[in-house]
mmCIF file of C-alpha atoms in Angstrom:
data_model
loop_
_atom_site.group_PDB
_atom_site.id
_atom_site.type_symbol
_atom_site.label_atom_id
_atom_site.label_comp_id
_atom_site.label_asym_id
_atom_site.label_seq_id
_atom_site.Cartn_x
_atom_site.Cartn_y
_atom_site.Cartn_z
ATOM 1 C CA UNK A 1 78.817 109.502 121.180
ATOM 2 C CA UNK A 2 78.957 113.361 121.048
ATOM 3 C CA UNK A 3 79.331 115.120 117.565
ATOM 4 C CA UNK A 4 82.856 116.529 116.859
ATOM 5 C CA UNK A 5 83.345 118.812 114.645
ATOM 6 C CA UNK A 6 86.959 120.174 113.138
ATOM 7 C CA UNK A 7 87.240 122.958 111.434
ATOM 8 C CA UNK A 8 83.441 123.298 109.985
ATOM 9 C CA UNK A 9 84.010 119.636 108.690
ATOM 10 C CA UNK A 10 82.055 116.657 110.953
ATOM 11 C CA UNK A 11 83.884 113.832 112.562
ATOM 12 C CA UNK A 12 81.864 110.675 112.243
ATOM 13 C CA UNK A 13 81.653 108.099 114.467
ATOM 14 C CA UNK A 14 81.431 104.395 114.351
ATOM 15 C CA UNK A 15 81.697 101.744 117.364
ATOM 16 C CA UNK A 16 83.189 104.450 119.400
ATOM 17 C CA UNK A 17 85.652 104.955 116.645
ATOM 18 C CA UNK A 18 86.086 108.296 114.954
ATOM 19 C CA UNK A 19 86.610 108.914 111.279
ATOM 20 C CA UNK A 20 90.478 109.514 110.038
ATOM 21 C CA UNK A 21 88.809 110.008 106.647
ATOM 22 C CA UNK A 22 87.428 113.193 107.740
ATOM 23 C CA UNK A 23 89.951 114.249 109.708
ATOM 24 C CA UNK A 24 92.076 113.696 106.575
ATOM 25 C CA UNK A 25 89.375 116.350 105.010
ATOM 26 C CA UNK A 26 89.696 118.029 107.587
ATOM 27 C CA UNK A 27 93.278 119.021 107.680
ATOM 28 C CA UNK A 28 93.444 119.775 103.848
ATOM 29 C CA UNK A 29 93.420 116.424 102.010
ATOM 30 C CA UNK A 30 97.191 116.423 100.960
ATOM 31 C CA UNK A 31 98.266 112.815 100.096
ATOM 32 C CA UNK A 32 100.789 112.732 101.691
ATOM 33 C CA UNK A 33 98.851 112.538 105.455
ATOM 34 C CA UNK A 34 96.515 109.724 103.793
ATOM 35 C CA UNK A 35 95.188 107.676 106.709
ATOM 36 C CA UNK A 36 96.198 104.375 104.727
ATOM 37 C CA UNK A 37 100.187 105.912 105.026
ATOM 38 C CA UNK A 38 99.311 106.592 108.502
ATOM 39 C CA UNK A 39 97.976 103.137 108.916
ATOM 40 C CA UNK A 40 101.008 101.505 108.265
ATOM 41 C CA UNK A 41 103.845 103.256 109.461
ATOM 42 C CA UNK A 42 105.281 100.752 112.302
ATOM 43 C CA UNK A 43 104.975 103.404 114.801
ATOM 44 C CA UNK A 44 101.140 103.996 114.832
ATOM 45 C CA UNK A 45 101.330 99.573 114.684
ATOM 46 C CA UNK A 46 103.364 99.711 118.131
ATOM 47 C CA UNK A 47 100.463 102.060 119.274
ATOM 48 C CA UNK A 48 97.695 100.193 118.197
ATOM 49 C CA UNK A 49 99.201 96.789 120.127
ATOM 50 C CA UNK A 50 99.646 98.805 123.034
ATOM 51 C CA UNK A 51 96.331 100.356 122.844
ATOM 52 C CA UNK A 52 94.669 96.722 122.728
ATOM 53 C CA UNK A 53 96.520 95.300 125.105
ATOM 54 C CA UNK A 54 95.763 97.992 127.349
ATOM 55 C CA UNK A 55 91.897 97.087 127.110
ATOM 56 C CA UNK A 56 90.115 94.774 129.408
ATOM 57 C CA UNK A 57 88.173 93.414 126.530
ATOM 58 C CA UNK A 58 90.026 92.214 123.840
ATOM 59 C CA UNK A 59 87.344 92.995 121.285
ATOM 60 C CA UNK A 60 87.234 96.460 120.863
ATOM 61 C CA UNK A 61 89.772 97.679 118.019
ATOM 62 C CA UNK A 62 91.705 100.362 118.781
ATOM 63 C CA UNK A 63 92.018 101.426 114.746
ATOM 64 C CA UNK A 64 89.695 99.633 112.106
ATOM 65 C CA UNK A 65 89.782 99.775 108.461
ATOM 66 C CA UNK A 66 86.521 98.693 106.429
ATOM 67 C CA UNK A 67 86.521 98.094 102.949
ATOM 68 C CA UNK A 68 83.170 96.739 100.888
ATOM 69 C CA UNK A 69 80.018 96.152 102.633
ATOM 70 C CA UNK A 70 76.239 97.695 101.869
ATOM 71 C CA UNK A 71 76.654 100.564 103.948
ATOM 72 C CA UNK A 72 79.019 102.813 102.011
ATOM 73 C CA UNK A 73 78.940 105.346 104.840
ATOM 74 C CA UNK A 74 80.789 103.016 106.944
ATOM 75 C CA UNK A 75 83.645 102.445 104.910
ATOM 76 C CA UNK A 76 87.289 103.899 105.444
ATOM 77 C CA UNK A 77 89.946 104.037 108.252
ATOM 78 C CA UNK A 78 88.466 104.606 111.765
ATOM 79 C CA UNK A 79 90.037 104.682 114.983
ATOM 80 C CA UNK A 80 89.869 105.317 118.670
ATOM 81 C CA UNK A 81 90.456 108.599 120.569
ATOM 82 C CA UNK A 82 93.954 108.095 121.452
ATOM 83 C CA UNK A 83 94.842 107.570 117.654
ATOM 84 C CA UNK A 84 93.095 110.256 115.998
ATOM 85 C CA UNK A 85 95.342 112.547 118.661
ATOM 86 C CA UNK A 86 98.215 110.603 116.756
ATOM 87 C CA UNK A 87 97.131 110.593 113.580
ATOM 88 C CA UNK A 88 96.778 114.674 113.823
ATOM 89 C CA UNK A 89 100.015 114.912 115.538
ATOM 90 C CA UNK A 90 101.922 113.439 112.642
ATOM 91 C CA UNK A 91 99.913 115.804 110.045
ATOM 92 C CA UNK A 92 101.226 118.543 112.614
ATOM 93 C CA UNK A 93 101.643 120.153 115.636
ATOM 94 C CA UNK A 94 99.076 123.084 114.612
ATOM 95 C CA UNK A 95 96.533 120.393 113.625
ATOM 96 C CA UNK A 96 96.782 118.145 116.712
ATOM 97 C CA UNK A 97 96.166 121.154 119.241
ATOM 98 C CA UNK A 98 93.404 122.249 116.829
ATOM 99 C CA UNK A 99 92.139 118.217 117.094
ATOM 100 C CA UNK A 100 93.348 118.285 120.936
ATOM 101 C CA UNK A 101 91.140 121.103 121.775
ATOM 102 C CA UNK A 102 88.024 119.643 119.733
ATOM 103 C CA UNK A 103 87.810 116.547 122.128
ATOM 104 C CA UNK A 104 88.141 118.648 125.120
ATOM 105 C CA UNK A 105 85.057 121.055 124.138
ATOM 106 C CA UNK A 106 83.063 118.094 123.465
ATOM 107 C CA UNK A 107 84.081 116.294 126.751
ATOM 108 C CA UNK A 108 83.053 119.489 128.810
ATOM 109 C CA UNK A 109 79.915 119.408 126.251
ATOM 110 C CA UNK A 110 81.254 122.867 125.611
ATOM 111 C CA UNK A 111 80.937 124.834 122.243
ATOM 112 C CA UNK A 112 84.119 124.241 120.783
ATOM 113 C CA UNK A 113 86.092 127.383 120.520
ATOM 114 C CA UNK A 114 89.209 126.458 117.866
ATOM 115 C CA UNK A 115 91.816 128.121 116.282
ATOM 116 C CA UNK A 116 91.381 128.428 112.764
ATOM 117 C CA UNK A 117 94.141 128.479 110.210
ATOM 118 C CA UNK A 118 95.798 131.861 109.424
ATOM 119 C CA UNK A 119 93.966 132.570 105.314
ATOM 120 C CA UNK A 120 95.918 130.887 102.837
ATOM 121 C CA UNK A 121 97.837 133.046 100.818
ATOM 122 C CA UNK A 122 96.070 134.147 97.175
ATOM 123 C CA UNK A 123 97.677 134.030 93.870
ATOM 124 C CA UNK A 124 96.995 135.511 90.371
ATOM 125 C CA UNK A 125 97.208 133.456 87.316
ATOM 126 C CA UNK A 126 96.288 133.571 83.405
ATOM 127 C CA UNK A 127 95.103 131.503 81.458
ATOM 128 C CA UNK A 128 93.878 130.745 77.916
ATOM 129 C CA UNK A 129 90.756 129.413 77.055
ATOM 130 C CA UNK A 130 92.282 126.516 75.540
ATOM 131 C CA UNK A 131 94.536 125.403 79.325
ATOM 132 C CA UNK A 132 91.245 126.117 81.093
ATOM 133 C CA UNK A 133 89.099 123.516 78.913
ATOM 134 C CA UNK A 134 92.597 121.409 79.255
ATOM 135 C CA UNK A 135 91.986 121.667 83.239
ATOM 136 C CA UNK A 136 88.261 120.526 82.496
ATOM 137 C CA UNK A 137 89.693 117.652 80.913
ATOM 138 C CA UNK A 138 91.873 116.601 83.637
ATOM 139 C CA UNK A 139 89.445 116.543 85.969
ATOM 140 C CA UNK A 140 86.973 114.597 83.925
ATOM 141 C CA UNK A 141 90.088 112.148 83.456
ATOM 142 C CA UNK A 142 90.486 111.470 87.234
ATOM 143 C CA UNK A 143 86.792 111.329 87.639
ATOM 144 C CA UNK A 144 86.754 108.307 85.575
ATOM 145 C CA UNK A 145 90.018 107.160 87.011
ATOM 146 C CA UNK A 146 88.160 106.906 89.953
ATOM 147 C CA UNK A 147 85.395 105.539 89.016
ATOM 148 C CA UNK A 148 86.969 102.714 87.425
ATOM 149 C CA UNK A 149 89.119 101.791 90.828
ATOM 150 C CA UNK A 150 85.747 101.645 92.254
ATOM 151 C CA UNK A 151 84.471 99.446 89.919
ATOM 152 C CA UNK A 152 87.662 96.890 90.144
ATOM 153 C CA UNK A 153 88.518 97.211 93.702
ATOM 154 C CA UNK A 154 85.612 94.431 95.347
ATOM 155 C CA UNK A 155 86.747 91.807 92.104
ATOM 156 C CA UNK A 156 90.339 92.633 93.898
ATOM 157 C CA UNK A 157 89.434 92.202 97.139
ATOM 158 C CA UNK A 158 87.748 88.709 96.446
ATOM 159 C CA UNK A 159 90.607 87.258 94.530
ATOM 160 C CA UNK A 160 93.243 88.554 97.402
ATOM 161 C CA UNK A 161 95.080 90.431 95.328
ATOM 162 C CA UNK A 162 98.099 92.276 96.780
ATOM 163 C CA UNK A 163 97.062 95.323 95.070
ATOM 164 C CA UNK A 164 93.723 95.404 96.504
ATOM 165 C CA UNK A 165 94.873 97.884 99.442
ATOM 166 C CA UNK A 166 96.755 100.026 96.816
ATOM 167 C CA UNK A 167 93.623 100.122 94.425
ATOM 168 C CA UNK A 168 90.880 100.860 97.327
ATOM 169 C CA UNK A 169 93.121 103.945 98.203
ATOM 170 C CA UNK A 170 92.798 105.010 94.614
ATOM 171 C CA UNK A 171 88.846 104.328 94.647
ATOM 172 C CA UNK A 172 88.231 106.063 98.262
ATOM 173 C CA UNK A 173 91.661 107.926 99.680
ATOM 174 C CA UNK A 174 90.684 110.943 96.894
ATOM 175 C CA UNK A 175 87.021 111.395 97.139
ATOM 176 C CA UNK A 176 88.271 114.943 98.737
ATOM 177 C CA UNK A 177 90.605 116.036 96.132
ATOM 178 C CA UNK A 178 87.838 115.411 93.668
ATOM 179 C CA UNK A 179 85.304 117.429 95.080
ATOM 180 C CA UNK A 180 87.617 120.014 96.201
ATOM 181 C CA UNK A 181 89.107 120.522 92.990
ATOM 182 C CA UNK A 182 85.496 120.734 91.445
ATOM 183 C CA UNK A 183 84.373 123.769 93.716
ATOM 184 C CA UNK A 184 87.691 125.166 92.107
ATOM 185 C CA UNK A 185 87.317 124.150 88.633
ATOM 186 C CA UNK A 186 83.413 125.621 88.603
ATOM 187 C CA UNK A 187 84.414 128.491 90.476
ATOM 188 C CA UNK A 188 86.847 129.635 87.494
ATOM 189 C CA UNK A 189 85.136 128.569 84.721
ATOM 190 C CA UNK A 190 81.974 130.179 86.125
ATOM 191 C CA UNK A 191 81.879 132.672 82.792
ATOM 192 C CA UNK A 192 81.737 130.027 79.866
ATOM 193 C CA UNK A 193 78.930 127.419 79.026
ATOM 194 C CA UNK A 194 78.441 124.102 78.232
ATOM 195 C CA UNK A 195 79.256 124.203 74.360
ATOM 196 C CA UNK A 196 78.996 120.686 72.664
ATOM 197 C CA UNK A 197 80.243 121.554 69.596
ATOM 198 C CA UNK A 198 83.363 122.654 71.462
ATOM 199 C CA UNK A 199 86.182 121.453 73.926
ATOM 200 C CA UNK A 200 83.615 123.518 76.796
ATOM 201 C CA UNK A 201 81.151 119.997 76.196
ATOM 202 C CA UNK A 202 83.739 118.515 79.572
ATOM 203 C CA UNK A 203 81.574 121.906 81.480
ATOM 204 C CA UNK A 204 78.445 119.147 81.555
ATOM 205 C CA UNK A 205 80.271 116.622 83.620
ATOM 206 C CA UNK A 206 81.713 119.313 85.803
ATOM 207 C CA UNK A 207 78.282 120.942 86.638
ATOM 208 C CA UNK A 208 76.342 117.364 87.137
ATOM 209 C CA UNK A 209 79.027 116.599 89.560
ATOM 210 C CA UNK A 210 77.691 115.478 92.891
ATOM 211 C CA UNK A 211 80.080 116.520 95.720
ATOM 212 C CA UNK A 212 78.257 114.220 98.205
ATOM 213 C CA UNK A 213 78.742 111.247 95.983
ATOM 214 C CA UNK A 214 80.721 108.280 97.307
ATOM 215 C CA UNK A 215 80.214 105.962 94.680
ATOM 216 C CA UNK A 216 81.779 107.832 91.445
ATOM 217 C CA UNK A 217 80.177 107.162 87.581
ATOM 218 C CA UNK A 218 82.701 106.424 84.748
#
């Protein structure tokens, strides 16, 4: 299957199923678009039965969730064509003719010309010393918080827990915010250094953070 590519972030592609974890990315993370929300609002079900029924084969799944498994890579929501184009539509209308045009560039095997976001607006803050380390902090908090989902969600999964979809979207559904919220959290503490004698010793575990990590340390 042809590469697609959404606003600089890459669409994979799995059993002719496409990614809603990176369109999620792709559109800005928020939680509230989470494909897991999307997954199970009775309106995308409606679509999915329709979408299956359409097929002549009965096999191929129109949206597919994995969770587990050797290949980390593989894990998360995916789902066919005709759902990503619903899954961007109820982000938003701006999004879905951003997505819309995406998968018509690649079906003409044409460089896909898209129309980016107008810049976000900018905003000035201060801060002490002290609520910037406090920031530090925070992040190294949910770090660990998700770490530790990660760690608890396959003993979940096994016993059949009815938590075990709540606490895989804890250990997966933020991987973005976490790494997103690093670039920002280096970016303004670029000026200080590591200090281990000091409250600037949570710098260590923001500079040794590996943005391409799926599976998280805690």
């Amino acid at each position: 299957m042809s590469n697609l590519t959404i606003l600089k972030t890459s669409i994979r592609s799995y059993e002719n199923l496409f990614s809603l974890n990176d369109l999620h990315i792709a559109s800005g993370g928020l939680e509230k678009h989470r494909p897991s929300l999307f997954a199970r609002n009775e309106q995308t079900k409606e679509l999915v039965k329709e979408i299956e029924n359409d097929r002549s084969t009965k096999t191929i799944f129109a949206l597919k969730t994995i969770r587990g498994g050797p290949d980390i890579s593989k894990q998360g929501t995916w789902a066919c064509e005709e759902l990503v184009l619903s899954y961007a539509m109820w982000i938003s209308p701006k999004f879905h003719l951003i997505v819309l045009r995406a998968f018509l560039a690649m079906h003409r095997n044409q460089p896909q010309q898209l129309a980016l976001p107008e810049p976000e607006k900018k905003f000035t803050f201060e801060f002490t010393e002290y609520e910037l380390q406090q920031l530090a902090w925070l992040w190294f908090a949910f770090k660990r918080g998700v770490g530790t989902f990660q760690h608890i969600e396959r003993a979940f999964n096994v016993l059949g827990s009815n938590m075990s979809g709540q606490i895989y979207g804890q250990a997966y559904e933020y991987l973005s915010v976490l790494r997103s919220t690093n670039q920002i959290l280096n970016r303004i503490t670029s000026d200080f250094d590591i200090d281990q004698m000091t409250n600037w010793r949570a710098l260590e575990h923001l500079r040794q953070f590996d943005p391409k990590a799926v599976k998280i340390d805690f």
